[in-house]
Amino acid sequence: MSLHPVPSAKDRVAREDLLLFVNACFACTGQREFYGDGHGQSISLDFLHRYVVANYRDLYAEVLALGVNHANQAMIVRNLLATGRDVRAESRARENALVTRALHTLPTHRAMHLLEDLAKRGVNNRRTRALTKAYLERPETRDFLAVKYRRSFRRAAVHAHVPFAGELKPFLLRGWKERRFTTPLFETYRQAHYADAALYGLPYTVAEGLAQKRGVRRDVFLARIAPMLTAHERMRLAETREAAGLEADVDWSRQPLVRIASYLLSLSPVERAAREAEMSRAFALSAARAARRTAASYGRVVAVLDRSFSSSGSREKRNRPLAAALGVSRFLRATSREYTALWTSAPLRGLSADEELHLAPRGTTDLTTPILAALRLRPDMLVVVSDGYDNDPQGLAGQVAEAGARLLPECFVLHLNPVYDSETYAPKVLSKALPTLGLRDAEDVPTLVALGRFAAVGGSFVALEHELDLRVNVFLGGSI
Amino acid sequence: MSSMVHSDPASLRGLRLGAPQTMGAFRLVPVLRDSAPGDLRIAKTTYDAYGAVRLEGTPGSSGLHYMSYIPHGLVVSHTEDGTQASFGTSLGQTKPRSVMLHHRMVKGLEPGEGGEKRFRMLPLHLAMEGFLALHFRGPEILWKEYSDEAVRRGLDPRIERSTRGAWISGLEEALRIFEIHEQQVGVLVFVADTLATVFVVSHPDDYRALHLSLLEDFFGDLVATYALLYPEALSLEGGIDPGSITDLDHLAREVDRVRAELVSTTELLADGLFSRAVREERVRDAGRFELRRFYPDFDPNEECHIGERILRDDGTVEYMKTFRLSGAQVRRAYLLSKLADAEWNLDRAAASLGTTKVELAKRLSNAGFGYLVKPHVLRGA
């Protein structure tokens, strides 16, 4: 990327814009939050995307490498493809690489919906067509995609002029009415319309509809389809399977921390008590893996974590803020030399790892008291995880944290916020003097700490671009 | 059983205030109780129907009735010896119907499973009925200015309007996002920094269950108007200056100061209810507890709240609910009380108000009591 010395005011504006945007990309998915409705969120986010793609196109593309959430990655790819003519000639190659890499690393359903969305919006240019073609025609996934996402596949393929090679044509045009396929998966799909046995060779989502149509009993179906389930489907179906008398069969220790936390919070207190050992082990293994992978290591860390009623999130993001806080707590516990978790409405001695398993979103947001207690421990780093609405008393926590940061200059104070505030285009801050960053996964904490230090000390634009460059190289370095 | 007493201002003895939470025009202040003995529990029983409450006479006979939309009643269970009262005992499923007939505002019920005593009350309607029944019989002496109507029927029918909580703009959202404190047993609801209602129960679990019942309660015109007119309640936070803090102990002291200031500001805002002497009527004796309803002197220049409360024998507030009267309501009550003080003699009443008989008649008419006096008095003849 070419860099020219620019006036510092412009520099600062650019840096703030970018931090604002990255923050939004970590926290916002356009869904309803506890304090804000979904419509406002998506309008706000959409505006922010348009603004950034128009003004900082190169940086906009590089955000793909930062590990922002999938909803935002898909939006970035879509916006870049839709405004392809604005790309500077010298940035084209890098942008192409980023977009391609992002599309291929997105979860399959996200990628397919993205391609369908491009068709719906009439985004049709050479680059979009080439990208779609490459994605759909990968030989190792082509048949699977065609069966599992038949409608999206056809729409995207037609839109991008992808030829219906081989048996794709009869499959997409005649479907199960074709007499016979030689492609195994297509043939299984056809047979499943006539024979129960063939159902169990299909992807779960396709088989489910057909099983319903054929009147297969739910428990029989769930038992026999088990080998075809993806990891996500296995997780989603855990409760359904248990209700049908089958083993849930999910290895929670292989999941990221926040997802384990979300699952834990969905359990009743009785179930939580019964499965304490299993969940505790899952957390420990997952946290250890994350610590290894990120190579993060901190000294004395105190976290002030919000478990107030508002951390119950919304109907669309049930318990999400609390799950994020729990995930962060687990991550910091695994990566710090000395760790204390101070939750709101909880004893000020700090909760142990096992006590954390029984938290529920309850009570007011009194961040002031735990922050004061945290400062007395004189940590190297104080991490506050909260939606930014403190109300016991209102607005005091930010001032206390700011005063703390002044009194203990060696202590780095960081506010992580899992909730996007559509009014201010950013996660709500506790205090303007402290860095506030959007939070998605607990495993992002090292990135956020780095970004936060950068935002706090007012690092230069060059430094930020350097940091971004490094991450982009790592992102692109992986095999597609 | 009922008797009228003058009493000190309604207070929140045994309770303390938490930090206010603001949402739009609403400021909700939690009322906290450090330890709830649990010998008095309050639960809701749902009617969701128009209600006719027989105030006098026996079931089946005609007589004075109170008619209103009555969405729910409260069931109060209490024990005599301080043991735990059971919670959530239901009254059985009532059939949905368009009009529920209730017998009395407060009615004893069969003892609960644990042997505790129970009674059912219609919250706020109890206070409102007391307000409507003031001087309800009309003139006691047949002064010649009063119409035949007034002489025969008194103020019957006496009507006041109110607004359901769910229809007050922003209240639902404010209650939804309000975060309930662990020890919370009540709430002070301010709209545009005016006290709208106080709601206190005896046990935190009961409050948690009844929090949203505020939406079904009724509020005065004033509250509904203020909720529409004022988009934001002002911020009360004085806060601290992070730059001037010298050490952590200083910081802790400053935090304590801010908390104390918030409580005193809230108390100041709620002064209209808690600083004025009230007249109280004992409605029910329940062992160590006493259910009373109260109203202040009706002074058009002051805030007027009517309400009801249950007090323990040591004066601790176990239940309280208030209703903020609008200006017009206060004026009506004021005029009636002045008339009653003057033994319904218009001349004397006019003199006590510093006005003339014709003016007084006009004021009565403007307040909606024109039907009390003969037409020629109104015309000034």
Short mmCIF file of N, CA and C in Angstrom, two decimals, chain A residues 240-340:
data_model
loop_
_atom_site.label_atom_id
_atom_site.label_comp_id
_atom_site.label_asym_id
_atom_site.label_seq_id
_atom_site.Cartn_x
_atom_site.Cartn_y
_atom_site.Cartn_z
N THR A 240 -32.76 -31.29 20.66
CA THR A 240 -33.77 -32.08 19.94
C THR A 240 -33.45 -33.55 20.07
N ARG A 241 -32.16 -33.86 19.94
CA ARG A 241 -31.77 -35.27 20.01
C ARG A 241 -31.99 -35.81 21.42
N GLU A 242 -31.68 -35.00 22.41
CA GLU A 242 -31.89 -35.49 23.77
C GLU A 242 -33.37 -35.71 24.05
N ALA A 243 -34.18 -34.80 23.50
CA ALA A 243 -35.63 -34.95 23.70
C ALA A 243 -36.12 -36.24 23.05
N ALA A 244 -35.46 -36.64 21.95
CA ALA A 244 -35.87 -37.86 21.26
C ALA A 244 -35.21 -39.09 21.88
N GLY A 245 -34.50 -38.90 22.98
CA GLY A 245 -33.90 -40.03 23.67
C GLY A 245 -32.57 -40.47 23.09
N LEU A 246 -31.93 -39.59 22.33
CA LEU A 246 -30.63 -39.94 21.73
C LEU A 246 -29.52 -39.16 22.42
N GLU A 247 -28.33 -39.69 22.32
CA GLU A 247 -27.16 -38.99 22.86
C GLU A 247 -26.93 -37.71 22.07
N ALA A 248 -26.67 -36.60 22.77
CA ALA A 248 -26.47 -35.34 22.06
C ALA A 248 -25.21 -35.40 21.20
N ASP A 249 -24.15 -36.01 21.75
CA ASP A 249 -22.97 -36.31 20.96
C ASP A 249 -22.29 -35.06 20.40
N VAL A 250 -22.13 -34.05 21.25
CA VAL A 250 -21.40 -32.85 20.83
C VAL A 250 -20.15 -32.75 21.69
N ASP A 251 -19.04 -32.52 21.03
CA ASP A 251 -17.81 -32.33 21.80
C ASP A 251 -17.63 -30.84 22.03
N TRP A 252 -18.13 -30.37 23.18
CA TRP A 252 -18.11 -28.93 23.42
C TRP A 252 -16.71 -28.37 23.54
N SER A 253 -15.76 -29.22 23.92
CA SER A 253 -14.41 -28.69 24.13
C SER A 253 -13.78 -28.23 22.81
N ARG A 254 -14.37 -28.61 21.69
CA ARG A 254 -13.79 -28.19 20.41
C ARG A 254 -14.40 -26.88 19.92
N GLN A 255 -15.35 -26.35 20.68
CA GLN A 255 -16.01 -25.10 20.26
C GLN A 255 -15.28 -23.88 20.81
N PRO A 256 -15.48 -22.74 20.16
CA PRO A 256 -14.91 -21.51 20.73
C PRO A 256 -15.62 -21.15 22.04
N LEU A 257 -14.94 -20.33 22.84
CA LEU A 257 -15.40 -20.07 24.22
C LEU A 257 -16.80 -19.47 24.29
N VAL A 258 -17.05 -18.47 23.44
CA VAL A 258 -18.34 -17.78 23.56
C VAL A 258 -19.48 -18.73 23.20
N ARG A 259 -19.22 -19.65 22.27
CA ARG A 259 -20.28 -20.58 21.91
C ARG A 259 -20.58 -21.55 23.05
N ILE A 260 -19.53 -22.00 23.71
CA ILE A 260 -19.76 -22.86 24.88
C ILE A 260 -20.57 -22.09 25.91
N ALA A 261 -20.20 -20.82 26.10
CA ALA A 261 -20.89 -20.00 27.09
C ALA A 261 -22.36 -19.84 26.72
N SER A 262 -22.62 -19.60 25.44
CA SER A 262 -24.01 -19.44 24.99
C SER A 262 -24.81 -20.70 25.29
N TYR A 263 -24.19 -21.84 25.02
CA TYR A 263 -24.90 -23.09 25.28
C TYR A 263 -25.15 -23.27 26.77
N LEU A 264 -24.11 -22.99 27.54
CA LEU A 264 -24.23 -23.13 29.00
C LEU A 264 -25.39 -22.28 29.52
N LEU A 265 -25.47 -21.05 29.01
CA LEU A 265 -26.51 -20.12 29.50
C LEU A 265 -27.90 -20.54 29.07
N SER A 266 -27.97 -21.38 28.04
CA SER A 266 -29.30 -21.83 27.60
C SER A 266 -29.82 -22.94 28.50
N LEU A 267 -28.97 -23.48 29.36
CA LEU A 267 -29.39 -24.60 30.22
C LEU A 267 -30.07 -24.07 31.48
N SER A 268 -30.96 -24.89 32.03
CA SER A 268 -31.61 -24.53 33.29
C SER A 268 -30.60 -24.73 34.42
N PRO A 269 -30.85 -24.08 35.58
CA PRO A 269 -29.90 -24.23 36.70
C PRO A 269 -29.65 -25.69 37.08
N VAL A 270 -30.70 -26.49 37.01
CA VAL A 270 -30.55 -27.91 37.37
C VAL A 270 -29.62 -28.62 36.39
N GLU A 271 -29.86 -28.38 35.10
CA GLU A 271 -29.01 -29.01 34.09
C GLU A 271 -27.56 -28.54 34.22
N ARG A 272 -27.41 -27.26 34.52
CA ARG A 272 -26.05 -26.72 34.66
C ARG A 272 -25.31 -27.42 35.79
N ALA A 273 -26.02 -27.61 36.90
CA ALA A 273 -25.38 -28.27 38.04
C ALA A 273 -25.00 -29.70 37.65
N ALA A 274 -25.89 -30.36 36.90
CA ALA A 274 -25.64 -31.75 36.54
C ALA A 274 -24.46 -31.88 35.59
N ARG A 275 -24.27 -30.88 34.74
CA ARG A 275 -23.22 -31.00 33.71
C ARG A 275 -22.03 -30.11 34.00
N GLU A 276 -21.88 -29.73 35.25
CA GLU A 276 -20.81 -28.80 35.62
C GLU A 276 -19.43 -29.30 35.17
N ALA A 277 -19.17 -30.58 35.45
CA ALA A 277 -17.84 -31.13 35.14
C ALA A 277 -17.56 -31.07 33.64
N GLU A 278 -18.57 -31.49 32.87
CA GLU A 278 -18.39 -31.53 31.41
C GLU A 278 -18.12 -30.13 30.85
N MET A 279 -18.93 -29.16 31.30
CA MET A 279 -18.81 -27.80 30.80
C MET A 279 -17.49 -27.16 31.25
N SER A 280 -17.13 -27.46 32.49
CA SER A 280 -15.90 -26.92 33.03
C SER A 280 -14.70 -27.40 32.21
N ARG A 281 -14.73 -28.69 31.86
CA ARG A 281 -13.65 -29.27 31.07
C ARG A 281 -13.64 -28.66 29.67
N ALA A 282 -14.83 -28.49 29.09
CA ALA A 282 -14.93 -27.92 27.76
C ALA A 282 -14.31 -26.52 27.73
N PHE A 283 -14.66 -25.73 28.73
CA PHE A 283 -14.11 -24.38 28.83
C PHE A 283 -12.58 -24.43 28.93
N ALA A 284 -12.10 -25.29 29.81
CA ALA A 284 -10.66 -25.34 30.07
C ALA A 284 -9.90 -25.71 28.80
N LEU A 285 -10.38 -26.74 28.10
CA LEU A 285 -9.68 -27.18 26.89
C LEU A 285 -9.73 -26.11 25.80
N SER A 286 -10.92 -25.55 25.64
CA SER A 286 -11.08 -24.54 24.60
C SER A 286 -10.20 -23.32 24.88
N ALA A 287 -10.16 -22.92 26.17
CA ALA A 287 -9.36 -21.76 26.54
C ALA A 287 -7.87 -22.05 26.35
N ALA A 288 -7.47 -23.26 26.71
CA ALA A 288 -6.06 -23.62 26.55
C ALA A 288 -5.67 -23.57 25.07
N ARG A 289 -6.57 -24.08 24.23
CA ARG A 289 -6.30 -24.08 22.79
C ARG A 289 -6.18 -22.65 22.27
N ALA A 290 -7.12 -21.80 22.72
CA ALA A 290 -7.10 -20.40 22.27
C ALA A 290 -5.83 -19.71 22.75
N ALA A 291 -5.41 -20.01 23.97
CA ALA A 291 -4.20 -19.39 24.51
C ALA A 291 -2.99 -19.81 23.69
N ARG A 292 -2.93 -21.09 23.34
CA ARG A 292 -1.82 -21.58 22.52
C ARG A 292 -1.80 -20.90 21.16
N ARG A 293 -2.99 -20.85 20.55
CA ARG A 293 -3.05 -20.35 19.18
C ARG A 293 -2.70 -18.87 19.11
N THR A 294 -3.19 -18.10 20.08
CA THR A 294 -2.96 -16.66 20.02
C THR A 294 -1.65 -16.26 20.68
N ALA A 295 -1.04 -17.21 21.41
CA ALA A 295 0.22 -16.94 22.12
C ALA A 295 0.11 -15.70 23.00
N ALA A 296 -1.10 -15.45 23.52
CA ALA A 296 -1.28 -14.28 24.38
C ALA A 296 -0.81 -14.60 25.78
N SER A 297 -0.23 -13.62 26.45
CA SER A 297 0.21 -13.82 27.82
C SER A 297 0.21 -12.49 28.55
N TYR A 298 -0.54 -12.43 29.64
CA TYR A 298 -0.65 -11.19 30.39
C TYR A 298 -0.20 -11.41 31.83
N GLY A 299 0.03 -10.30 32.52
CA GLY A 299 0.48 -10.37 33.91
C GLY A 299 -0.68 -10.43 34.87
N ARG A 300 -0.76 -9.41 35.75
CA ARG A 300 -1.89 -9.36 36.69
C ARG A 300 -3.08 -8.72 35.99
N VAL A 301 -4.13 -9.48 35.83
CA VAL A 301 -5.29 -8.96 35.11
C VAL A 301 -6.52 -9.03 36.02
N VAL A 302 -7.28 -7.95 36.04
CA VAL A 302 -8.58 -7.97 36.70
C VAL A 302 -9.63 -7.64 35.66
N ALA A 303 -10.68 -8.45 35.62
CA ALA A 303 -11.78 -8.16 34.70
C ALA A 303 -13.00 -7.77 35.51
N VAL A 304 -13.65 -6.70 35.06
CA VAL A 304 -14.94 -6.31 35.65
C VAL A 304 -16.00 -6.68 34.63
N LEU A 305 -16.89 -7.60 35.02
CA LEU A 305 -17.78 -8.20 34.03
C LEU A 305 -19.24 -7.94 34.38
N ASP A 306 -19.99 -7.56 33.36
CA ASP A 306 -21.38 -7.15 33.54
C ASP A 306 -22.30 -8.37 33.38
N ARG A 307 -23.02 -8.69 34.46
CA ARG A 307 -24.01 -9.77 34.36
C ARG A 307 -25.39 -9.22 34.70
N SER A 308 -25.60 -7.92 34.45
CA SER A 308 -26.87 -7.31 34.81
C SER A 308 -27.97 -7.85 33.91
N PHE A 309 -29.19 -7.45 34.19
CA PHE A 309 -30.34 -7.94 33.43
C PHE A 309 -30.19 -7.65 31.93
N SER A 310 -29.57 -6.50 31.60
CA SER A 310 -29.45 -6.16 30.18
C SER A 310 -28.51 -7.10 29.43
N SER A 311 -27.69 -7.86 30.17
CA SER A 311 -26.82 -8.81 29.47
C SER A 311 -27.60 -10.01 28.98
N SER A 312 -28.93 -10.01 29.20
CA SER A 312 -29.75 -11.08 28.63
C SER A 312 -29.96 -10.85 27.13
N GLY A 313 -29.50 -9.70 26.62
CA GLY A 313 -29.58 -9.47 25.18
C GLY A 313 -31.01 -9.32 24.71
N SER A 314 -31.29 -9.86 23.53
CA SER A 314 -32.63 -9.73 22.97
C SER A 314 -33.10 -11.10 22.52
N ARG A 315 -34.29 -11.15 21.96
CA ARG A 315 -34.81 -12.44 21.52
C ARG A 315 -33.90 -13.01 20.43
N GLU A 316 -33.34 -12.14 19.61
CA GLU A 316 -32.49 -12.62 18.53
C GLU A 316 -31.08 -12.95 19.01
N LYS A 317 -30.63 -12.27 20.05
CA LYS A 317 -29.29 -12.53 20.56
C LYS A 317 -29.41 -12.88 22.03
N ARG A 318 -30.08 -13.99 22.30
CA ARG A 318 -30.36 -14.37 23.67
C ARG A 318 -29.08 -14.56 24.47
N ASN A 319 -28.95 -13.81 25.56
CA ASN A 319 -27.82 -13.94 26.49
C ASN A 319 -26.47 -13.66 25.87
N ARG A 320 -26.46 -13.09 24.69
CA ARG A 320 -25.19 -12.88 23.98
C ARG A 320 -24.19 -12.02 24.78
N PRO A 321 -24.59 -10.88 25.34
CA PRO A 321 -23.60 -10.09 26.07
C PRO A 321 -23.00 -10.84 27.26
N LEU A 322 -23.83 -11.60 27.97
CA LEU A 322 -23.32 -12.35 29.10
C LEU A 322 -22.39 -13.46 28.62
N ALA A 323 -22.76 -14.13 27.53
CA ALA A 323 -21.92 -15.19 26.99
C ALA A 323 -20.56 -14.63 26.58
N ALA A 324 -20.57 -13.45 25.97
CA ALA A 324 -19.31 -12.83 25.55
C ALA A 324 -18.44 -12.53 26.77
N ALA A 325 -19.08 -12.00 27.83
CA ALA A 325 -18.32 -11.69 29.05
C ALA A 325 -17.73 -12.95 29.66
N LEU A 326 -18.53 -14.01 29.68
CA LEU A 326 -18.08 -15.28 30.24
C LEU A 326 -16.90 -15.83 29.43
N GLY A 327 -17.02 -15.72 28.10
CA GLY A 327 -15.94 -16.20 27.23
C GLY A 327 -14.65 -15.43 27.49
N VAL A 328 -14.77 -14.11 27.60
CA VAL A 328 -13.58 -13.29 27.84
C VAL A 328 -12.94 -13.66 29.19
N SER A 329 -13.81 -13.86 30.18
CA SER A 329 -13.29 -14.21 31.50
C SER A 329 -12.48 -15.51 31.42
N ARG A 330 -13.01 -16.49 30.67
CA ARG A 330 -12.31 -17.76 30.53
C ARG A 330 -10.98 -17.59 29.79
N PHE A 331 -11.01 -16.76 28.78
CA PHE A 331 -9.79 -16.55 27.99
C PHE A 331 -8.72 -15.89 28.85
N LEU A 332 -9.13 -14.84 29.58
CA LEU A 332 -8.15 -14.12 30.41
C LEU A 332 -7.64 -15.02 31.53
N ARG A 333 -8.52 -15.85 32.06
CA ARG A 333 -8.11 -16.76 33.13
C ARG A 333 -6.98 -17.68 32.64
N ALA A 334 -7.10 -18.07 31.35
CA ALA A 334 -6.11 -19.01 30.81
C ALA A 334 -4.83 -18.31 30.37
N THR A 335 -4.90 -16.99 30.15
CA THR A 335 -3.73 -16.34 29.56
C THR A 335 -3.04 -15.37 30.51
N SER A 336 -3.55 -15.22 31.76
CA SER A 336 -2.90 -14.28 32.67
C SER A 336 -2.20 -15.02 33.79
N ARG A 337 -1.16 -14.38 34.27
CA ARG A 337 -0.42 -14.96 35.37
C ARG A 337 -1.27 -14.97 36.63
N GLU A 338 -1.99 -13.87 36.83
CA GLU A 338 -2.84 -13.74 38.01
C GLU A 338 -4.14 -13.14 37.53
N TYR A 339 -5.25 -13.78 37.88
CA TYR A 339 -6.52 -13.29 37.30
C TYR A 339 -7.60 -13.21 38.36
N THR A 340 -8.35 -12.10 38.35
CA THR A 340 -9.49 -11.95 39.25
C THR A 340 -10.70 -11.53 38.41
#
